[in-house]
C-alpha positions as a printed NumPy array, in Angstrom:
array([[ 22.549,   1.734,   4.281],
       [ 20.883,  -0.986,   2.148],
       [ 22.485,  -2.835,  -0.938],
       [ 18.905,  -2.862,  -2.382],
       [ 18.565,   1.036,  -2.38 ],
       [ 20.958,   2.638,  -4.511],
       [ 21.122,   6.569,  -3.938],
       [ 22.504,   9.506,  -5.916],
       [ 22.157,  13.187,  -6.549],
       [ 22.228,  14.346, -10.242],
       [ 21.537,  17.689, -11.712],
       [ 19.447,  18.846,  -8.55 ],
       [ 17.346,  15.694,  -7.89 ],
       [ 17.665,  13.256,  -5.465],
       [ 17.423,   9.911,  -6.913],
       [ 16.391,   6.516,  -5.443],
       [ 16.666,   3.433,  -7.324],
       [ 15.211,   0.133,  -5.482],
       [ 17.541,  -2.724,  -6.529],
       [ 16.162,  -6.078,  -5.311],
       [ 14.724,  -7.603,  -8.56 ],
       [ 14.272, -11.04 ,  -7.222],
       [ 11.943, -10.28 ,  -4.755],
       [ 10.316,  -7.613,  -6.835],
       [ 11.919,  -4.776,  -4.569],
       [ 10.018,  -6.049,  -1.522],
       [ 10.671,  -4.057,   1.274],
       [ 13.324,  -5.106,   4.138],
       [ 13.78 ,  -3.153,   7.203],
       [ 17.204,  -2.172,   6.054],
       [ 15.66 ,  -0.806,   2.552],
       [ 12.93 ,   1.067,   4.844],
       [ 15.884,   2.8  ,   6.842],
       [ 17.665,   3.466,   3.626],
       [ 14.753,   5.348,   2.386],
       [ 14.235,   7.267,   5.481],
       [ 17.943,   8.166,   6.015],
       [ 18.108,   9.446,   1.986],
       [ 14.885,  11.437,   2.391],
       [ 15.916,  13.08 ,   5.817],
       [ 18.993,  14.164,   4.032],
       [ 17.716,  15.733,   1.147],
       [ 14.916,  17.131,   2.761],
       [ 16.808,  20.42 ,   4.031],
       [ 19.637,  20.244,   1.286],
       [ 19.305,  23.068,  -1.294],
       [ 21.636,  21.238,  -3.999],
       [ 18.433,  18.559,  -4.086],
       [ 15.042,  20.107,  -5.39 ],
       [ 13.155,  17.163,  -6.24 ],
       [ 13.138,  13.508,  -5.46 ],
       [ 12.545,  10.405,  -7.952],
       [ 12.075,   6.852,  -6.968],
       [ 12.323,   4.136,  -9.544],
       [ 13.021,   0.488,  -9.986],
       [ 15.679,  -1.192, -11.27 ],
       [ 13.319,  -3.638, -13.091],
       [ 10.743,  -3.2  , -15.354],
       [  8.617,  -6.182, -13.792],
       [  8.018,  -4.335, -10.31 ],
       [  8.385,  -0.888,  -8.637],
       [  7.635,  -2.493,  -5.303],
       [  5.458,  -5.731,  -4.424],
       [  4.963,  -4.776,  -1.078],
       [  6.703,  -5.645,   2.743],
       [  8.808,  -8.584,   2.809],
       [  6.276, -11.021,   3.729],
       [  8.702, -14.295,   4.499],
       [ 10.119, -11.659,   7.154],
       [  7.18 , -11.04 ,   8.577],
       [  6.152, -14.937,   8.903],
       [  9.915, -15.811,  10.221],
       [ 10.102, -13.116,  12.981],
       [  6.285, -12.987,  13.564],
       [  6.837, -16.431,  15.043],
       [  9.97 , -15.582,  16.958],
       [ 10.237, -14.623,  20.305],
       [ 11.576, -11.314,  21.194],
       [ 14.868, -13.08 ,  21.442],
       [ 14.774, -14.682,  18.09 ],
       [ 13.687, -11.61 ,  16.053],
       [  9.933, -10.369,  16.688],
       [ 11.192,  -7.22 ,  17.938],
       [ 12.55 ,  -6.183,  14.483],
       [  8.848,  -6.657,  13.579],
       [  7.72 ,  -4.036,  15.849],
       [ 10.67 ,  -1.965,  14.108],
       [  9.698,  -2.396,  10.965],
       [  6.14 ,  -1.219,  10.906],
       [  6.985,   1.821,  13.376],
       [  9.793,   3.164,  10.934],
       [  7.855,   1.776,   7.464],
       [  4.567,   3.99 ,   8.587],
       [  6.944,   7.02 ,   9.844],
       [  8.545,   6.762,   6.258],
       [  4.941,   6.769,   4.534],
       [  4.535,  10.048,   6.683],
       [  7.489,  11.824,   5.886],
       [  6.598,  10.873,   2.135],
       [  3.212,  12.354,   2.15 ],
       [  4.404,  15.674,   3.595],
       [  7.385,  15.754,   1.748],
       [  8.364,  19.476,   1.088],
       [  9.767,  18.858,  -2.495],
       [  8.354,  17.056,  -5.509],
       [  8.523,  13.404,  -4.995],
       [  8.362,  11.509,  -8.24 ],
       [  7.327,   7.887,  -8.138],
       [  7.823,   5.631, -11.532],
       [  5.236,   3.194, -10.946],
       [  6.212,   0.868, -13.546],
       [  5.233,  -2.948, -13.031],
       [  3.973,  -4.289,  -9.89 ],
       [  3.005,  -1.88 ,  -7.401],
       [  1.576,  -3.603,  -4.172],
       [  0.835,  -2.954,  -0.738],
       [  3.956,  -1.165,   0.806],
       [  5.131,  -0.028,  -2.319],
       [  1.763,   2.129,  -2.556],
       [  2.92 ,   3.344,   0.551],
       [  6.305,   4.59 ,  -0.813],
       [  4.845,   6.105,  -4.053],
       [  1.843,   8.018,  -2.492],
       [  3.323,  11.345,  -2.081],
       [  0.746,  13.992,  -1.255],
       [ -1.107,  16.316,  -2.749],
       [  1.579,  19.139,  -2.319],
       [  4.361,  16.98 ,  -3.431],
       [  3.266,  13.72 ,  -5.237],
       [  4.112,  13.004,  -8.599],
       [  2.886,   9.287,  -9.334],
       [  3.4  ,   8.271, -13.093],
       [  1.797,   4.853, -14.108],
       [  2.476,   3.087, -17.458],
       [  1.05 ,   0.22 , -19.594],
       [  2.834,  -2.35 , -17.133],
       [  1.388,  -0.972, -13.834],
       [ -0.319,  -3.448, -12.027],
       [ -1.604,  -1.937,  -8.673],
       [ -3.045,  -3.529,  -5.779],
       [ -3.921,  -3.382,  -2.257],
       [ -4.048,  -7.152,  -1.575],
       [ -3.579,  -7.219,   2.004],
       [ -6.906,  -9.095,   3.048],
       [ -5.42 , -11.873,   1.063],
       [ -2.988, -12.663,   3.646],
       [ -4.745, -12.239,   6.603],
       [ -3.806,  -8.315,   7.068],
       [ -5.267,  -5.198,   6.138],
       [ -4.796,  -2.   ,   3.519],
       [ -2.085,  -0.285,   5.712],
       [  0.745,   1.997,   4.653],
       [ -1.793,   4.94 ,   4.723],
       [ -4.118,   2.831,   2.997],
       [ -6.748,   3.83 ,   5.888],
       [ -6.481,   7.395,   4.443],
       [ -6.219,   7.219,   0.432],
       [ -8.672,   3.885,  -0.211],
       [-11.163,   5.775,   2.097],
       [-10.666,   9.367,   0.344],
       [-11.023,   7.774,  -2.822],
       [-14.239,   8.759,  -4.96 ],
       [-17.626,   7.098,  -3.97 ],
       [-16.738,   3.18 ,  -3.096],
       [-14.116,   2.643,  -5.12 ],
       [-11.751,   2.286,  -1.959],
       [-13.805,   0.065,  -0.287],
       [-13.673,  -2.12 ,  -4.024],
       [-10.223,  -2.078,  -3.629],
       [ -9.661,  -2.548,  -0.038],
       [-11.984,  -5.682,   0.367],
       [-11.335,  -7.668,  -2.878],
       [ -7.716,  -6.889,  -3.113],
       [ -7.787,  -7.101,  -7.077],
       [ -5.149,  -5.553,  -9.052],
       [ -5.998,  -2.605, -11.498],
       [ -3.956,  -0.829, -14.141],
       [ -3.078,   2.733, -15.251],
       [ -6.562,   3.697, -16.235],
       [ -7.892,   2.536, -13.243],
       [ -5.253,   3.961, -10.868],
       [ -5.672,   7.399, -12.417],
       [ -9.646,   7.227, -11.935],
       [ -9.385,   6.331,  -8.493],
       [ -6.764,   9.05 ,  -7.761],
       [ -4.034,   7.189,  -6.866],
       [ -1.763,   8.293, -10.053],
       [ -1.295,  11.531, -11.807],
       [ -0.024,  10.902, -15.052],
       [  0.228,   8.015, -17.501],
       [  3.363,   7.486, -19.962],
       [  3.01 ,   4.668, -22.601],
       [  5.23 ,   2.054, -23.066],
       [  6.566,   3.253, -26.371],
       [  7.62 ,   6.575, -24.498],
       [  8.819,   5.126, -21.173],
       [ 12.599,   5.672, -22.528],
       [ 11.905,   9.211, -23.568],
       [ 10.968,   9.904, -20.012],
       [ 14.189,   8.475, -18.746],
       [ 16.04 ,  11.054, -21.067],
       [ 13.82 ,  13.754, -19.634],
       [ 14.394,  13.058, -16.135],
       [ 18.282,  12.896, -16.765],
       [ 18.398,  16.063, -18.847],
       [ 16.13 ,  18.185, -16.722],
       [ 17.35 ,  19.911, -13.593],
       [ 15.435,  18.583, -10.431],
       [ 13.756,  22.295, -10.182],
       [ 12.005,  22.186, -13.419],
       [ 11.113,  18.548, -13.08 ],
       [  7.494,  18.587, -12.138],
       [  6.338,  21.156, -14.859],
       [  8.546,  19.151, -17.496],
       [  6.69 ,  15.67 , -16.725],
       [  3.465,  17.511, -16.576],
       [  4.151,  18.537, -20.597],
       [  5.488,  15.379, -21.29 ],
       [  2.834,  13.361, -20.024],
       [  0.283,  15.704, -21.727],
       [  1.473,  15.072, -25.014],
       [  1.952,  11.318, -24.381],
       [ -1.705,  10.217, -24.996],
       [ -4.302,   8.954, -22.669],
       [ -4.647,   5.512, -21.018],
       [ -8.362,   5.665, -21.879],
       [-11.204,   4.047, -19.954],
       [-10.492,   1.503, -17.007],
       [-12.585,  -1.228, -15.761],
       [-13.541,   0.779, -12.626],
       [-14.753,   3.632, -14.761],
       [-16.631,   1.094, -16.817],
       [-18.266,  -0.432, -13.822],
       [-18.62 ,   2.08 , -11.361],
       [-22.446,   1.838, -11.072],
       [-22.059,  -1.885, -10.439],
       [-19.256,  -0.739,  -7.755],
       [-21.569,   1.599,  -6.217],
       [-24.696,  -0.119,  -5.908],
       [-22.925,  -3.196,  -4.244],
       [-20.254,  -1.636,  -2.208],
       [-21.886,   1.418,  -0.519],
       [-23.687,  -1.216,   1.541],
       [-23.166,  -1.004,   5.363],
       [-21.609,  -4.503,   6.147],
       [-19.166,  -6.768,   4.576],
       [-22.238,  -9.42 ,   4.643],
       [-24.31 ,  -7.046,   2.745],
       [-21.854,  -5.966,   0.237],
       [-21.508, -10.067,  -0.752],
       [-25.024, -10.387,  -0.823],
       [-25.462,  -7.748,  -3.28 ],
       [-22.791,  -9.09 ,  -5.467],
       [-24.276, -12.768,  -5.223],
       [-27.217, -11.166,  -6.725],
       [-25.721,  -9.812,  -9.573],
       [-24.713, -12.344, -12.333],
       [-22.541,  -9.919, -14.15 ],
       [-18.707, -10.885, -14.511],
       [-17.563,  -7.985, -12.865],
       [-19.606,  -8.608,  -9.641],
       [-18.747, -12.635,  -9.746],
       [-15.392, -11.889,  -9.78 ],
       [-15.366,  -9.688,  -6.877],
       [-17.585, -11.882,  -5.037],
       [-14.992, -14.895,  -5.46 ],
       [-12.196, -12.788,  -4.457],
       [-14.088, -11.887,  -1.48 ],
       [-14.853, -15.635,  -0.728],
       [-11.484, -16.497,  -0.252],
       [-10.401, -13.628,   1.775],
       [-10.465, -13.653,   5.553],
       [-13.497, -12.898,   6.911],
       [-12.581, -11.235,  10.057],
       [-10.051,  -8.942,   8.264],
       [-12.426,  -7.92 ,   5.664],
       [-14.987,  -6.787,   8.431],
       [-11.88 ,  -4.966,   9.957],
       [-10.83 ,  -3.427,   6.646],
       [-14.466,  -2.181,   6.074],
       [-14.203,  -0.437,   9.902],
       [-10.592,   0.738,   8.923],
       [-12.103,   2.572,   6.022],
       [-15.2  ,   4.076,   7.616],
       [-12.994,   5.475,  10.58 ],
       [-10.057,   6.608,   8.062],
       [-12.29 ,   8.818,   6.275],
       [-12.753,  10.896,   9.387],
       [ -8.856,  11.073,   9.978],
       [ -5.627,  12.787,   8.877],
       [ -2.854,  10.881,   7.688],
       [ -0.956,  10.954,  10.979],
       [ -4.1  ,   9.518,  12.737],
       [ -4.493,   6.92 ,  10.3  ],
       [ -0.997,   5.808,  10.133],
       [ -1.41 ,   5.568,  14.2  ],
       [ -4.674,   3.419,  13.959],
       [ -2.972,   1.226,  11.512],
       [  0.158,   0.522,  13.996],
       [ -2.652,  -0.327,  16.697],
       [ -3.854,  -2.711,  14.161],
       [ -0.658,  -4.265,  12.931],
       [ -0.217,  -5.282,  16.856],
       [ -3.622,  -6.77 ,  17.401],
       [ -3.435,  -8.685,  13.688],
       [  0.008, -10.5  ,  14.671],
       [ -1.256, -11.063,  18.315],
       [ -4.592, -12.811,  16.703],
       [ -2.333, -14.685,  13.963],
       [ -4.445, -14.339,  11.139],
       [ -1.477, -12.794,   8.844],
       [  0.682, -15.489,   9.9  ],
       [ -1.54 , -18.152,   8.716],
       [ -2.253, -16.474,   5.509],
       [  1.401, -15.935,   4.501],
       [  1.67 , -19.808,   5.564],
       [ -0.717, -20.341,   3.341],
       [ -0.071, -18.478,   0.186],
       [  3.905, -18.198,   0.41 ],
       [  5.513, -20.61 ,   2.965],
       [  3.638, -23.856,   2.265],
       [  1.854, -22.626,  -0.896],
       [ -1.319, -24.816,  -0.016],
       [ -3.729, -21.78 ,  -0.848],
       [ -5.847, -23.231,   2.067],
       [ -5.373, -20.581,   5.021],
       [ -7.513, -21.767,   7.999],
       [ -9.171, -18.375,   8.737],
       [-10.313, -17.82 ,  12.227],
       [-13.169, -17.28 ,  12.529],
       [-13.456, -19.314,   9.211],
       [-16.831, -18.084,   8.159],
       [-18.598, -14.468,   7.767],
       [-21.224, -15.37 ,  10.393],
       [-18.997, -16.381,  13.   ],
       [-17.319, -12.669,  12.911],
       [-18.52 , -10.456,  15.666],
       [-18.422,  -6.654,  16.353],
       [-16.581,  -7.575,  19.546],
       [-13.846,  -8.965,  17.3  ],
       [-13.491,  -6.698,  14.713],
       [-13.838,  -3.695,  17.875],
       [-10.831,  -5.548,  19.558],
       [ -8.298,  -4.826,  16.789],
       [ -8.897,  -0.999,  17.405],
       [ -8.317,  -1.128,  21.088],
       [ -4.945,   0.511,  21.421],
       [ -1.942,  -1.455,  22.773],
       [ -0.449,   1.64 ,  23.894],
       [ -1.627,   4.793,  26.156],
       [ -1.408,   7.757,  23.704],
       [  1.921,   8.998,  25.513],
       [  3.932,   5.78 ,  24.528],
       [  2.495,   5.384,  20.771],
       [  5.371,   4.485,  18.953],
       [  4.102,   7.291,  16.073],
       [  2.926,   9.628,  18.845],
       [  5.446,  12.166,  17.281],
       [  4.033,  11.984,  13.6  ]])
């Protein structure tokens, strides 16, 4: 088990507390394994009727995977630790699948920063997910910012968002709040900060079997998150992000002098040109796939991404050296070819040997 994952069973509920506050609960391999072990143990335990996952800190639910670890072991030989990188993504994506199809209510308290891998461990599927956001929620799938792509099931939950909203989130990597999370369909309930402590009391006092209904009633009386930016700018999002290529999307944004369009364009201008193109292809393909196939596709892409090295350069520039000047390869969108994009989707394994073949 991990020192950063605290588990307990109380009043018919399995409670998971992420406790790595200095790293904003960034997921390590040990944390992924601890989460998986707890969920597997509780899945068939009649004493556990629901699961609650939360953070020990109001700053962040989970900021994603431990990207410093990615950089360290991604630059290592297998003897030096890069095999652990393979384990991390295989086990993380298997955990995402376990959560999506969990047979009991899976209640995620998405307070504070919820990004990347944090989305993967909060996005329970329609049969189990109870996703709660607050005034402090800062949600994003910012992987293109570090030369990666929206993974942890992002190829499924972003591609199944209404209209072009998933494309906007995946290609810009920009952060949204509670109202936008609800509007996109990445959250179920809003609880204002003033009612947060009362929600905690409700969770403690209510037996696990009654938690889903109790939360629905509580949130219904707690007030509305109002209209978010994405709802307000929906027409602009559809006008620009429905285009059939990254170049066309950016050209459309460039022709719009509005503040929203210019912010999106500026964000995309700093992202990896190759990984934006890969991301658009990923979302196009993911829209036709189920969760398991999406995760298998993402697992293929992770291997190809680290072989290429784009994510290693992105993490170096933003986190290690902090020069904020990644040397993307290719450096410009014009130099990205369809052959480069297609190479990321070429399976590294035959189907019978895929590390997620059993999902």
